[in-house]
Short mmCIF file of C-alpha atoms in Angstrom, two decimals:
data_model
loop_
_atom_site.label_atom_id
_atom_site.label_comp_id
_atom_site.label_asym_id
_atom_site.label_seq_id
_atom_site.Cartn_x
_atom_site.Cartn_y
_atom_site.Cartn_z
CA MET A 1 -20.79 18.51 2.06
CA PRO A 2 -17.52 20.04 2.71
CA THR A 3 -14.41 18.69 1.00
CA LEU A 4 -10.84 19.28 1.71
CA MET A 5 -8.05 18.51 -0.42
CA VAL A 6 -4.49 17.58 0.73
CA GLN A 7 -1.47 17.99 -2.04
CA GLY A 8 2.09 17.47 -1.70
CA THR A 9 4.88 19.64 -3.16
CA THR A 10 6.57 15.96 -4.07
CA SER A 11 5.70 12.31 -3.64
CA ASP A 12 6.23 11.11 -0.39
CA ALA A 13 5.81 14.34 1.21
CA GLY A 14 3.23 13.04 3.62
CA LYS A 15 0.14 13.56 2.17
CA THR A 16 -1.28 10.07 3.27
CA THR A 17 -0.21 10.37 6.84
CA VAL A 18 -1.74 13.74 7.11
CA VAL A 19 -4.78 12.82 5.50
CA ALA A 20 -5.02 9.77 7.98
CA ALA A 21 -4.23 12.08 10.77
CA LEU A 22 -6.77 14.39 9.80
CA CYS A 23 -9.50 11.72 9.31
CA ARG A 24 -8.44 10.16 12.58
CA TRP A 25 -8.65 13.22 14.34
CA LEU A 26 -12.22 14.21 12.94
CA ALA A 27 -13.55 10.58 13.71
CA ARG A 28 -12.71 10.98 17.04
CA GLN A 29 -14.74 13.84 17.80
CA GLY A 30 -17.90 12.00 16.29
CA VAL A 31 -17.44 13.75 12.75
CA SER A 32 -19.03 11.79 9.77
CA VAL A 33 -15.91 11.32 7.64
CA ALA A 34 -14.34 9.48 4.70
CA PRO A 35 -11.05 9.73 2.80
CA PHE A 36 -11.24 10.43 -0.99
CA LYS A 37 -8.46 9.81 -3.58
CA PRO A 38 -9.29 10.28 -7.08
CA GLN A 39 -5.91 8.99 -8.53
CA ASN A 40 -3.47 6.56 -7.19
CA MET A 41 -0.68 4.74 -8.99
CA ALA A 42 0.30 1.98 -6.64
CA LEU A 43 0.81 -1.80 -6.51
CA ASN A 44 -0.15 -2.26 -2.79
CA SER A 45 -3.85 -2.66 -2.87
CA ALA A 46 -6.77 -3.59 -0.89
CA VAL A 47 -10.04 -5.07 -1.25
CA THR A 48 -13.08 -3.32 -0.63
CA ILE A 49 -16.44 -4.46 1.27
CA ASP A 50 -18.27 -3.83 -2.05
CA GLY A 51 -15.92 -6.44 -3.92
CA GLY A 52 -13.44 -3.82 -5.48
CA GLU A 53 -9.90 -2.82 -5.00
CA ILE A 54 -8.47 0.71 -4.14
CA GLY A 55 -5.10 1.71 -2.73
CA ARG A 56 -3.88 0.40 0.22
CA SER A 57 -2.87 3.85 1.75
CA THR A 58 -6.83 4.81 1.24
CA ALA A 59 -7.69 1.48 3.05
CA LEU A 60 -5.52 2.81 5.78
CA GLN A 61 -7.42 6.15 5.85
CA ALA A 62 -10.52 4.33 5.80
CA LEU A 63 -9.76 2.83 9.27
CA ALA A 64 -8.78 5.88 10.74
CA CYS A 65 -12.54 6.78 10.22
CA GLY A 66 -13.60 3.83 11.50
CA LEU A 67 -15.14 2.40 7.90
CA GLU A 68 -14.81 -0.55 5.73
CA PRO A 69 -12.85 0.28 2.54
CA HIS A 70 -15.11 1.35 -0.39
CA SER A 71 -14.37 1.38 -4.22
CA ASP A 72 -16.05 5.01 -4.14
CA MET A 73 -12.87 6.17 -2.22
CA ASN A 74 -10.23 5.72 -4.76
CA PRO A 75 -11.94 5.59 -8.09
CA VAL A 76 -9.04 5.42 -10.32
CA LEU A 77 -6.02 2.98 -9.52
CA LEU A 78 -3.30 2.24 -11.73
CA LYS A 79 -1.27 -0.94 -10.96
CA PRO A 80 2.07 -0.42 -13.40
CA GLN A 81 2.66 -3.50 -15.64
CA SER A 82 5.74 -2.01 -17.16
CA ASP A 83 7.63 1.17 -17.17
CA CYS A 84 5.40 2.78 -19.77
CA GLY A 85 1.77 0.92 -19.02
CA ALA A 86 -0.55 -0.01 -16.36
CA GLN A 87 -3.76 -1.79 -15.66
CA VAL A 88 -6.59 0.78 -15.08
CA ILE A 89 -8.92 0.23 -12.50
CA LEU A 90 -11.99 2.45 -12.40
CA ARG A 91 -14.59 2.29 -9.13
CA GLY A 92 -13.06 -0.81 -7.85
CA LYS A 93 -13.15 -2.88 -11.11
CA VAL A 94 -10.54 -3.72 -13.82
CA HIS A 95 -11.37 -1.49 -16.86
CA GLY A 96 -8.04 -2.50 -19.13
CA ASN A 97 -4.53 -1.91 -19.62
CA MET A 98 -3.07 1.37 -21.16
CA ASP A 99 -0.01 2.56 -21.89
CA ALA A 100 1.17 5.95 -20.10
CA LEU A 101 0.09 8.08 -23.66
CA ASP A 102 -3.48 6.28 -24.16
CA TYR A 103 -3.97 6.69 -20.54
CA HIS A 104 -3.43 10.46 -20.70
CA ALA A 105 -5.70 10.92 -23.51
CA TYR A 106 -8.22 8.82 -21.49
CA LYS A 107 -8.34 11.11 -18.41
CA ALA A 108 -11.02 13.26 -19.26
CA GLU A 109 -13.61 10.28 -19.45
CA ALA A 110 -12.03 8.76 -16.39
CA MET A 111 -12.88 12.28 -14.61
CA ALA A 112 -16.43 10.80 -14.76
CA SER A 113 -16.03 8.02 -12.35
CA VAL A 114 -13.84 10.43 -10.19
CA MET A 115 -16.84 12.79 -10.13
CA ALA A 116 -19.65 9.82 -9.67
CA SER A 117 -17.59 8.55 -6.80
CA TRP A 118 -16.79 11.93 -4.88
CA ARG A 119 -20.58 12.86 -5.36
CA ALA A 120 -21.67 9.30 -3.89
CA LEU A 121 -19.57 9.66 -0.82
CA SER A 122 -20.77 13.18 -0.27
CA GLU A 123 -24.26 11.76 0.02
CA ARG A 124 -23.27 9.69 2.75
CA TYR A 125 -20.60 11.31 5.13
CA ASP A 126 -20.41 15.13 6.49
CA VAL A 127 -16.55 15.71 5.47
CA ILE A 128 -14.47 14.42 2.94
CA ILE A 129 -10.49 14.47 3.34
CA ALA A 130 -8.99 14.00 0.00
CA GLU A 131 -5.45 13.29 -1.28
CA GLY A 132 -3.81 14.19 -4.26
CA ALA A 133 -1.08 12.17 -6.14
CA GLY A 134 2.44 13.35 -6.62
CA SER A 135 2.60 17.22 -7.13
CA PRO A 136 0.31 19.64 -8.47
CA ALA A 137 3.07 21.39 -9.97
CA GLU A 138 4.11 18.90 -12.38
CA ILE A 139 3.63 21.06 -15.70
CA ASN A 140 3.65 18.08 -18.38
CA LEU A 141 0.93 16.43 -16.49
CA ARG A 142 -1.64 19.53 -16.04
CA ALA A 143 -3.59 18.93 -19.07
CA ASN A 144 -6.75 16.89 -18.23
CA ASP A 145 -5.56 16.27 -14.40
CA ILE A 146 -7.76 14.65 -12.23
CA ALA A 147 -5.38 13.91 -9.23
CA ASN A 148 -4.64 17.40 -7.77
CA MET A 149 -5.93 20.76 -8.92
CA GLY A 150 -8.18 19.43 -11.79
CA PHE A 151 -10.16 17.67 -9.04
CA ALA A 152 -9.94 20.61 -6.44
CA GLU A 153 -11.28 22.90 -9.27
CA ALA A 154 -14.20 20.97 -10.22
CA ALA A 155 -15.33 19.83 -6.80
CA ASP A 156 -14.63 23.65 -5.58
CA CYS A 157 -12.91 22.69 -2.66
CA PRO A 158 -9.93 24.03 -0.35
CA VAL A 159 -6.37 22.82 -0.87
CA LEU A 160 -3.75 22.50 2.05
CA LEU A 161 -0.20 22.37 0.69
CA VAL A 162 2.15 19.77 2.47
CA GLY A 163 5.98 19.96 2.51
CA ASP A 164 8.44 17.94 4.06
CA ILE A 165 11.21 19.71 5.72
CA ASP A 166 13.06 16.20 6.44
CA LYS A 167 14.17 16.64 2.77
CA GLY A 168 15.33 20.14 2.84
CA GLY A 169 14.29 22.96 0.84
CA VAL A 170 10.85 22.98 2.12
CA PHE A 171 10.50 26.82 1.51
CA ALA A 172 11.34 26.64 -2.09
CA GLN A 173 9.16 23.49 -2.18
CA LEU A 174 6.10 25.52 -1.13
CA VAL A 175 6.88 28.75 -2.85
CA GLY A 176 7.66 27.11 -5.85
CA THR A 177 4.88 25.06 -5.95
CA LEU A 178 2.52 27.89 -5.53
CA GLU A 179 4.23 29.85 -8.40
CA LEU A 180 3.80 27.25 -10.77
CA LEU A 181 -0.26 27.07 -9.99
CA SER A 182 -3.00 29.03 -11.93
CA GLU A 183 -4.50 32.17 -10.58
CA THR A 184 -7.69 30.49 -9.46
CA GLU A 185 -5.59 27.43 -8.02
CA ARG A 186 -3.40 29.46 -5.95
CA ALA A 187 -6.47 31.28 -4.38
CA ARG A 188 -8.29 27.73 -3.73
CA THR A 189 -4.65 27.28 -1.86
CA ALA A 190 -5.97 27.61 1.80
CA GLY A 191 -2.35 27.38 3.37
CA TYR A 192 0.44 25.10 4.22
CA ILE A 193 1.46 22.20 6.78
CA ILE A 194 5.07 21.40 7.14
CA ASN A 195 5.79 17.71 7.86
CA ARG A 196 8.56 15.71 9.64
CA PHE A 197 10.08 18.38 11.17
CA ARG A 198 13.33 17.72 13.82
CA GLY A 199 14.63 19.97 16.32
CA ASP A 200 13.69 23.19 18.01
CA ILE A 201 10.59 25.01 16.51
CA ALA A 202 11.80 28.55 17.87
CA LEU A 203 14.74 28.18 15.26
CA LEU A 204 12.06 27.29 12.41
CA GLU A 205 9.63 30.56 13.25
CA PRO A 206 11.41 33.05 11.49
CA GLY A 207 11.15 30.88 8.30
CA LEU A 208 7.33 30.30 8.83
CA ASP A 209 7.00 34.20 9.21
CA TRP A 210 8.75 34.93 6.08
CA LEU A 211 6.59 32.26 4.17
CA GLU A 212 3.25 33.64 5.37
CA THR A 213 4.37 37.38 4.68
CA ARG A 214 5.86 36.32 1.01
CA THR A 215 2.88 34.43 -0.04
CA SER A 216 -0.07 35.78 2.38
CA LYS A 217 -0.90 32.48 3.04
CA PRO A 218 -1.16 30.91 6.80
CA VAL A 219 0.93 28.03 7.99
CA PHE A 220 -1.70 25.60 9.71
CA GLY A 221 1.26 24.11 11.93
CA VAL A 222 4.13 21.90 11.60
CA LEU A 223 4.12 18.14 12.43
CA PRO A 224 6.78 16.61 13.84
CA PHE A 225 8.90 13.62 12.67
CA LEU A 226 7.58 10.42 14.43
CA HIS A 227 10.25 7.91 15.02
CA GLY A 228 9.09 4.45 15.02
CA LEU A 229 6.01 4.86 13.04
CA VAL A 230 4.81 2.38 10.63
CA VAL A 231 1.72 2.83 8.50
CA ASP A 232 0.82 1.21 5.13
CA SER A 233 2.88 2.72 2.52
CA GLU A 234 1.68 2.76 -1.18
CA ASP A 235 4.97 1.34 -2.91
CA SER A 236 8.23 2.04 -1.13
CA VAL A 237 9.57 -0.72 0.65
CA SER A 238 10.97 -0.01 4.21
CA THR A 239 14.13 -2.04 4.90
CA GLU A 240 14.70 -0.24 8.22
CA GLY A 241 15.08 -2.85 11.28
CA ASP A 242 17.25 -3.64 13.63
CA SER A 243 18.87 -7.57 13.59
CA GLN A 244 18.25 -9.50 17.06
CA ALA A 245 20.13 -12.17 17.92
CA GLY A 246 18.48 -15.47 18.33
CA ALA A 247 15.35 -14.53 16.19
CA LEU A 248 14.15 -16.28 12.90
CA ASN A 249 15.69 -14.84 9.68
CA VAL A 250 13.37 -14.04 7.07
CA VAL A 251 14.50 -13.07 3.16
CA VAL A 252 12.00 -11.65 0.98
CA PRO A 253 13.35 -10.48 -3.00
CA VAL A 254 12.01 -7.27 -3.86
CA LEU A 255 10.45 -8.16 -7.30
CA PRO A 256 10.38 -5.30 -9.98
CA ARG A 257 6.78 -5.39 -9.90
CA ILE A 258 6.28 -6.52 -6.32
CA SER A 259 2.71 -5.95 -5.02
CA ASN A 260 1.15 -5.73 -1.46
CA HIS A 261 4.59 -5.72 0.46
CA ASN A 262 2.61 -4.52 3.44
CA ASP A 263 1.91 -8.21 3.83
CA PHE A 264 5.19 -8.08 5.59
CA ASP A 265 4.34 -5.55 8.21
CA PRO A 266 3.78 -7.53 10.82
CA LEU A 267 7.05 -9.39 10.78
CA ARG A 268 8.83 -6.00 10.78
CA LEU A 269 7.44 -5.57 14.20
CA HIS A 270 7.85 -8.87 15.31
CA PRO A 271 10.07 -9.22 18.37
CA GLY A 272 11.13 -12.56 17.43
CA VAL A 273 11.87 -11.79 13.43
CA ASN A 274 14.58 -10.77 11.58
CA LEU A 275 13.38 -9.33 7.97
CA THR A 276 15.53 -8.51 5.25
CA PHE A 277 14.17 -7.37 1.91
CA VAL A 278 16.91 -8.30 -1.01
CA GLY A 279 16.90 -5.86 -3.84
CA PRO A 280 18.69 -6.17 -7.41
CA ASP A 281 22.20 -7.44 -7.19
CA GLN A 282 22.27 -7.69 -3.63
CA PRO A 283 23.71 -10.42 -1.93
CA ILE A 284 21.29 -13.13 -0.65
CA PRO A 285 21.94 -13.66 2.98
CA PRO A 286 21.25 -17.24 4.67
CA SER A 287 18.26 -17.44 6.23
CA ASP A 288 15.25 -19.75 7.93
CA LEU A 289 12.60 -18.57 5.98
CA MET A 290 12.41 -17.43 2.10
CA ILE A 291 9.29 -15.48 1.26
CA LEU A 292 8.41 -15.01 -2.35
CA PRO A 293 5.59 -12.05 -2.36
CA GLY A 294 2.94 -11.03 -4.41
CA SER A 295 3.59 -10.02 -8.06
CA LYS A 296 1.49 -8.00 -10.74
CA SER A 297 3.46 -9.39 -13.47
CA THR A 298 4.43 -13.01 -12.14
CA ARG A 299 6.13 -14.11 -15.60
CA HIS A 300 8.34 -11.16 -15.62
CA ASP A 301 9.46 -11.19 -11.94
CA LEU A 302 9.98 -14.80 -12.37
CA GLN A 303 12.46 -14.26 -15.53
CA TRP A 304 13.81 -11.62 -12.90
CA LEU A 305 14.48 -14.09 -9.96
CA LYS A 306 16.13 -16.39 -12.67
CA GLN A 307 18.47 -13.90 -13.81
CA GLN A 308 19.44 -13.08 -9.90
CA GLY A 309 20.09 -16.54 -9.17
CA TRP A 310 17.31 -17.12 -6.82
CA PRO A 311 16.57 -20.98 -8.07
CA GLY A 312 19.81 -22.12 -6.78
CA VAL A 313 19.70 -20.12 -3.77
CA LEU A 314 16.44 -21.50 -3.10
CA ARG A 315 17.41 -24.94 -3.58
CA LYS A 316 20.33 -24.77 -1.74
CA HIS A 317 18.42 -23.14 1.13
CA LEU A 318 15.93 -26.27 1.12
CA ARG A 319 18.77 -28.50 0.95
CA TYR A 320 20.15 -27.18 4.59
CA GLY A 321 16.47 -27.50 5.96
CA GLY A 322 15.20 -23.99 5.29
CA LYS A 323 11.78 -23.35 4.56
CA VAL A 324 10.12 -21.36 1.43
CA LEU A 325 6.55 -19.63 1.26
CA GLY A 326 5.04 -18.26 -1.90
CA ILE A 327 2.30 -15.57 -1.52
CA CYS A 328 -0.09 -14.98 -4.54
CA GLY A 329 2.24 -14.50 -7.35
CA GLY A 330 5.12 -16.04 -5.26
CA PHE A 331 2.78 -19.24 -4.75
CA GLN A 332 2.37 -19.45 -8.63
CA MET A 333 6.30 -19.00 -8.99
CA LEU A 334 6.61 -22.46 -6.96
CA GLY A 335 4.75 -24.38 -9.82
CA GLN A 336 6.23 -25.89 -13.04
CA TRP A 337 4.62 -23.43 -15.38
CA VAL A 338 3.09 -20.11 -15.30
CA ASP A 339 0.72 -19.52 -18.29
CA ASP A 340 -0.70 -16.15 -19.76
CA PRO A 341 -2.24 -17.02 -23.13
CA ASP A 342 -4.08 -13.96 -23.52
CA GLY A 343 -1.40 -11.67 -22.38
CA LEU A 344 -3.44 -10.35 -19.27
CA GLU A 345 -0.07 -9.57 -17.39
CA GLY A 346 2.16 -8.56 -20.50
CA GLU A 347 3.17 -10.62 -23.38
CA VAL A 348 1.53 -13.75 -24.42
CA GLY A 349 3.39 -17.14 -23.60
CA ARG A 350 4.58 -19.59 -21.22
CA THR A 351 7.17 -19.25 -18.76
CA GLU A 352 8.67 -22.31 -16.76
CA GLY A 353 8.12 -21.89 -12.94
CA LEU A 354 10.81 -22.92 -10.64
CA GLY A 355 9.55 -26.31 -9.96
CA LEU A 356 9.34 -26.74 -6.40
CA LEU A 357 5.54 -27.62 -5.99
CA GLU A 358 3.75 -30.02 -8.87
CA MET A 359 1.12 -27.73 -10.18
CA THR A 360 0.74 -25.18 -13.17
CA THR A 361 -0.99 -21.66 -13.11
CA ARG A 362 -2.91 -20.46 -16.02
CA MET A 363 -3.68 -16.64 -16.04
CA VAL A 364 -7.53 -16.07 -17.06
CA ALA A 365 -9.64 -12.88 -17.46
CA GLY A 366 -11.87 -12.04 -14.09
CA LYS A 367 -9.65 -10.99 -11.25
CA GLN A 368 -10.47 -12.76 -7.75
CA LEU A 369 -11.13 -10.21 -5.55
CA LYS A 370 -12.72 -11.15 -2.07
CA GLN A 371 -11.67 -11.05 1.69
CA VAL A 372 -11.39 -14.32 3.40
CA SER A 373 -11.35 -16.28 6.48
CA GLY A 374 -10.49 -19.58 7.76
CA THR A 375 -7.99 -21.71 9.34
CA LEU A 376 -4.47 -23.11 8.37
CA THR A 377 -4.52 -27.05 7.68
CA PRO A 378 -2.88 -29.09 10.18
CA SER A 379 0.22 -29.32 8.13
CA MET A 380 0.73 -25.52 8.98
CA ALA A 381 -0.70 -25.02 12.34
CA ASP A 382 -0.15 -27.75 15.08
CA ALA A 383 -2.26 -28.27 18.37
CA ALA A 384 -0.60 -25.51 20.12
CA THR A 385 -1.61 -22.94 17.79
CA SER A 386 -5.45 -22.27 16.51
CA GLY A 387 -4.56 -20.98 13.04
CA ALA A 388 -7.27 -18.53 12.65
CA MET A 389 -6.39 -16.38 9.60
CA HIS A 390 -8.20 -13.86 7.34
CA GLY A 391 -7.24 -11.87 4.52
CA TYR A 392 -7.84 -11.23 1.04
CA GLU A 393 -7.60 -12.67 -2.27
CA MET A 394 -6.55 -10.58 -5.69
CA HIS A 395 -5.46 -12.23 -8.78
CA ASN A 396 -6.03 -13.69 -12.00
CA GLY A 397 -4.31 -16.98 -12.15
CA VAL A 398 -6.23 -20.48 -11.54
CA THR A 399 -3.51 -23.04 -10.58
CA GLU A 400 -4.18 -27.10 -10.61
CA GLY A 401 -2.01 -29.65 -10.26
CA PRO A 402 -1.25 -32.77 -7.45
CA ALA A 403 0.36 -30.54 -5.39
CA LEU A 404 -2.83 -29.03 -3.93
CA VAL A 405 -4.04 -32.29 -2.39
CA ARG A 406 -2.33 -30.75 0.50
CA PRO A 407 -3.71 -27.48 0.89
CA PHE A 408 -2.35 -24.60 2.97
CA ALA A 409 -5.62 -23.40 4.66
CA GLU A 410 -9.42 -23.95 4.53
CA LEU A 411 -11.35 -21.01 3.74
CA GLU A 412 -14.88 -20.75 4.12
CA GLY A 413 -15.06 -24.65 3.62
CA GLN A 414 -12.76 -24.22 0.28
CA PRO A 415 -9.04 -25.52 0.04
CA ASP A 416 -6.36 -22.81 -0.54
CA GLY A 417 -2.84 -23.30 -1.50
CA ALA A 418 -0.49 -26.01 -1.13
CA VAL A 419 2.06 -27.62 1.31
CA SER A 420 4.81 -30.03 -0.02
CA TYR A 421 5.25 -33.55 1.43
CA ASP A 422 8.34 -32.77 3.38
CA ASP A 423 6.78 -29.82 4.67
CA GLN A 424 9.49 -27.53 3.53
CA ILE A 425 7.54 -25.53 1.02
CA ALA A 426 4.00 -23.69 1.11
CA GLY A 427 2.35 -21.17 -1.15
CA THR A 428 -1.02 -19.57 -0.69
CA TYR A 429 -3.25 -17.30 -2.57
CA VAL A 430 -3.89 -15.14 0.64
CA HIS A 431 -2.67 -11.69 1.12
CA GLY A 432 -2.27 -10.08 4.65
CA LEU A 433 -1.77 -13.69 6.15
CA PHE A 434 0.30 -12.36 8.96
CA ASP A 435 -1.85 -9.64 10.14
CA ALA A 436 -3.63 -12.04 12.43
CA PRO A 437 -1.46 -12.87 15.16
CA SER A 438 -2.52 -16.77 15.25
CA ALA A 439 -1.87 -17.40 11.80
CA CYS A 440 1.40 -15.77 12.28
CA ASP A 441 2.57 -17.58 15.02
CA ALA A 442 1.39 -20.83 13.49
CA ILE A 443 3.42 -19.94 10.03
CA LEU A 444 6.55 -18.79 12.19
CA ALA A 445 6.49 -21.76 14.11
CA TRP A 446 6.42 -23.79 11.05
CA ALA A 447 9.66 -22.08 9.74
CA GLY A 448 11.51 -22.71 13.03
CA LEU A 449 10.57 -20.01 15.63
CA HIS A 450 10.55 -21.57 18.85
CA GLN A 451 7.31 -21.47 20.99
CA GLU A 452 8.68 -19.57 23.56
CA ALA A 453 9.79 -16.79 21.51
CA ALA A 454 8.12 -13.61 21.72
CA GLN A 455 4.64 -13.59 19.84
CA ALA A 456 3.14 -11.74 17.40
CA VAL A 457 2.05 -8.19 17.45
CA ASP A 458 -1.97 -7.66 16.82
CA TYR A 459 -1.27 -5.56 13.68
CA GLN A 460 -4.80 -4.31 13.69
CA SER A 461 -4.37 -3.06 17.10
CA HIS A 462 -1.21 -1.55 16.01
CA ARG A 463 -2.20 0.11 12.97
CA LEU A 464 -5.03 2.01 15.16
CA GLN A 465 -2.45 3.10 17.87
CA GLN A 466 -0.36 4.37 14.88
CA LEU A 467 -3.31 6.55 13.70
CA ASP A 468 -3.87 7.88 16.92
CA ARG A 469 -0.09 8.97 17.32
CA LEU A 470 -1.22 10.93 14.33
CA ALA A 471 -4.52 12.27 15.60
CA ASP A 472 -2.62 13.35 18.37
CA GLN A 473 -0.35 15.36 16.70
CA VAL A 474 -2.91 17.33 14.81
CA GLU A 475 -4.71 18.11 17.89
CA THR A 476 -0.97 19.49 19.53
CA CYS A 477 0.74 20.63 16.42
CA LEU A 478 -1.82 22.29 14.30
CA ASP A 479 -4.21 25.18 14.24
CA THR A 480 -7.24 23.27 14.99
CA ASP A 481 -9.81 26.16 15.08
CA ARG A 482 -8.76 27.23 11.74
CA LEU A 483 -9.13 23.79 10.43
CA ARG A 484 -12.49 23.95 11.83
CA ARG A 485 -13.64 27.22 9.80
CA LEU A 486 -12.00 25.21 6.60
CA LEU A 487 -14.05 22.51 7.23
CA GLN A 488 -17.31 24.44 7.83
CA LEU A 489 -17.67 22.68 11.72
#
């Protein structure tokens, strides 16, 4: 079946959104299409229908296709645990931890998983739209490459090269990348897409003509900069947003190993919420609700919180009546201790928690990966809100202690999380808990948002609207006849 790969001149050139746009454009025409990303490095991930784990951006592309995410769509996922090491996930399951040099040597074996997943998808769908990672011109990573041209050569598929004109130097990016490819790689590069253009296209056309003449390859089109576009990102935490008078103020620390920060996208969109991400050495503003996010390395990020002065800020926040919520790793931090006797997240050891909930977490082998649904308990949802919720669990820890007698939610008959007796502190293992408007409204009401305030955005509907915006740009701005020929449609 036809496969087309989208590669970028740089990280964040817009590969994810271009792939999502192409997938949505094809799916709207009834084409059986699936996304594919051979290798991804990201701390934002999603639980798949087959109980695996893939990058969150690939799950967004699956949504664009009208599909449930599957582990074959992202066969190699690297989740950084340090500056030089990562957890390696193959076809949705944890394979182990490796440092950078060990993984570089292992890539030839990982390629077998990549090709097996690609073949499995090719048997189920008519078209595969694949996404590269970083840049194909990273010379130091060319040996045993599985993320970019290494895959394209193995799958014998054409490549479209995406450049981000908003950053400047797009012609140098495109021509320079092409020059650094091998002869066979240049031959399979079918052309270019220029992304995030602002202004009058007439001013760009002389450059496009030069590019086509210089390289003998066509420009498939120029995509505009889409203001207000909010789609799932891989790792970058967006801090854009305007403060609103009278809104609920929510503060989230940007942990060094923050995971699944997409949990907060519905809050970024909420008309009654001011969301602030606080990075290292930044002042921590007063707020109504402080949320400790997920973490890929709970003990490491817990130490960082202490070094940044968060424990004192949290205690003062609670004295003045504020609310605190912990999600997954952030929930674990709220307890008295976090134990990692086998070094699953780093060094073997035990770290004292924030001591806000009477419980202890022990890291155990065998990651919990599942999609969940249920309702918030009466402690979190009053009679005016239904409290219906859904999301996914993704963690190693097992948490025990008296704090759990007041759970945060009931998930398919099982208790989850904890709520303090004074109702000021809560925690849960569920990611994506703000995606459902009913749960989002209930949690924000618990945190102090008045009932007459604007209600939560239906995040799933919003994501689909954003994907349709992207597909509309494909139809308007790209050479769709040329795309169809490339895809053998």
